[in-house]
Amino acid sequence: MTKTKRAAAGGLLMLSCYFVSLTGFLSGGGGKNTKLSRRRKLDRKKDIYQLASPDGHFRRQPSTFRSTISRAPNAPFPPEKDRYVLYLTTGCPWAHRTNIVRTLKGLEPIIQLVLLDPRLGPDGWRFSGEHGSAPQDPLYGFTYLRELYEKAEPGYVGRYTVPVLWDRKRETIVSNESAEIIRFLDTEFEAVVAPGDAVGYSLYPERLRAEIDEMNAWVYDRVNNGVYKAGFAATQEAYEENVYPLFEALDRIEAHLGSEEYHGPYLFGEQITEADVRLFTTIVRFDVAYYAIFRCSLKMIRHDYPRIHRWLRTLYWDESERTAGGAFRKTTDFDALKLSYSYTQQKQLGNSNTIISAGPYPHILPL
């Protein structure tokens, strides 16, 4: 079996779900029962909830599987119906963005969706049959996501993250990089989607690409990843170095939405773009999770950022053809995401119980 290509230095920003990004998961040596593999498993269970580096800073690690689906002749991963499976947990914002694009682009009948338990256990993401997850992996009967990684690459040593886009034919991972997955879901499946199933626009229009790329870069660093750099900081210095730039970036977005050049309702005018998708999955979690759990508590979206708040609600409550009948709302699971963040926080604190915050109420206000 051909191994999935690994990422080279550079390229798109490496985005995958934070829970496993810094745990340094080590496989069990391809299943061999050695002292080293047993020690690695013990280390993995001990360290899975330790998310900061020794200096107290959170640093996201690169994704490892970086192939792409392409319409190009003789491409190893061509767009086909019923060939690919998208694995994710609804608590994860990086995985959430792939599910939004899957829905916007009419790929629900084309790409199978498999949900994992939103709680990160000592052995990583798992199938439990609880909280909307599958009882087991429908393809191979696996219990843990790590088993899928090890099937793709026996002896795999690395991180077991979501999202995962799996190829049934080659029995391997195409990609676990959300930024790249949403790009090729947007562009490569038009020929296999039934007429009328997808929104009739590109999320990455050529005329806006430079501006989208520029916004994606600083939004990723200061906002998407910024909430984690603040939330997982292990020292006061690391926290303060990241929480203030986060809110400066939110101030910048608020000003952008009020600029004369972009009249809204979206980040770049009348058309939803990739930039909206990437920002949405962070902002929709902000008041209900990041504000309290991640100590991102200088301001709230609903009270302090009126333009961002309207932008958020416009996307969430829209059930028109523009959002393929509600792609943003249908893919947002507030109960699962609050459980995910609360569970991990309690494990970091050494608590055996998971206490989930009651507020804010409602999770999102009406438009």
PDB file of C-alpha atoms in Angstrom, residues 116 123-127 137 142-151 159-162:
ATOM      1  CA  LEU A 116     -16.252  10.374  17.163  1.00  0.00           C
ATOM      2  CA  ASP A 123      -6.159   6.690  24.389  1.00  0.00           C
ATOM      3  CA  GLY A 124      -7.292   9.556  22.161  1.00  0.00           C
ATOM      4  CA  TRP A 125     -10.427  10.038  20.115  1.00  0.00           C
ATOM      5  CA  ARG A 126     -12.763   7.055  20.199  1.00  0.00           C
ATOM      6  CA  PHE A 127     -16.022   5.657  18.899  1.00  0.00           C
ATOM      7  CA  ASP A 137     -15.682   2.601  13.072  1.00  0.00           C
ATOM      8  CA  PHE A 142     -12.110   0.058  15.231  1.00  0.00           C
ATOM      9  CA  THR A 143     -12.640   1.592  18.668  1.00  0.00           C
ATOM     10  CA  TYR A 144     -10.005   4.341  18.449  1.00  0.00           C
ATOM     11  CA  LEU A 145      -9.005   6.802  15.769  1.00  0.00           C
ATOM     12  CA  ARG A 146      -5.356   5.827  16.294  1.00  0.00           C
ATOM     13  CA  GLU A 147      -6.177   2.412  14.792  1.00  0.00           C
ATOM     14  CA  LEU A 148      -7.162   4.125  11.557  1.00  0.00           C
ATOM     15  CA  TYR A 149      -3.865   6.020  11.484  1.00  0.00           C
ATOM     16  CA  GLU A 150      -1.953   2.801  12.078  1.00  0.00           C
ATOM     17  CA  LYS A 151      -3.857   1.056   9.282  1.00  0.00           C
ATOM     18  CA  ARG A 159      -0.338  12.662  16.427  1.00  0.00           C
ATOM     19  CA  TYR A 160      -3.862  11.288  15.949  1.00  0.00           C
ATOM     20  CA  THR A 161      -5.924  14.347  15.049  1.00  0.00           C
ATOM     21  CA  VAL A 162      -9.252  15.203  13.468  1.00  0.00           C
TER      22      VAL A 162
END
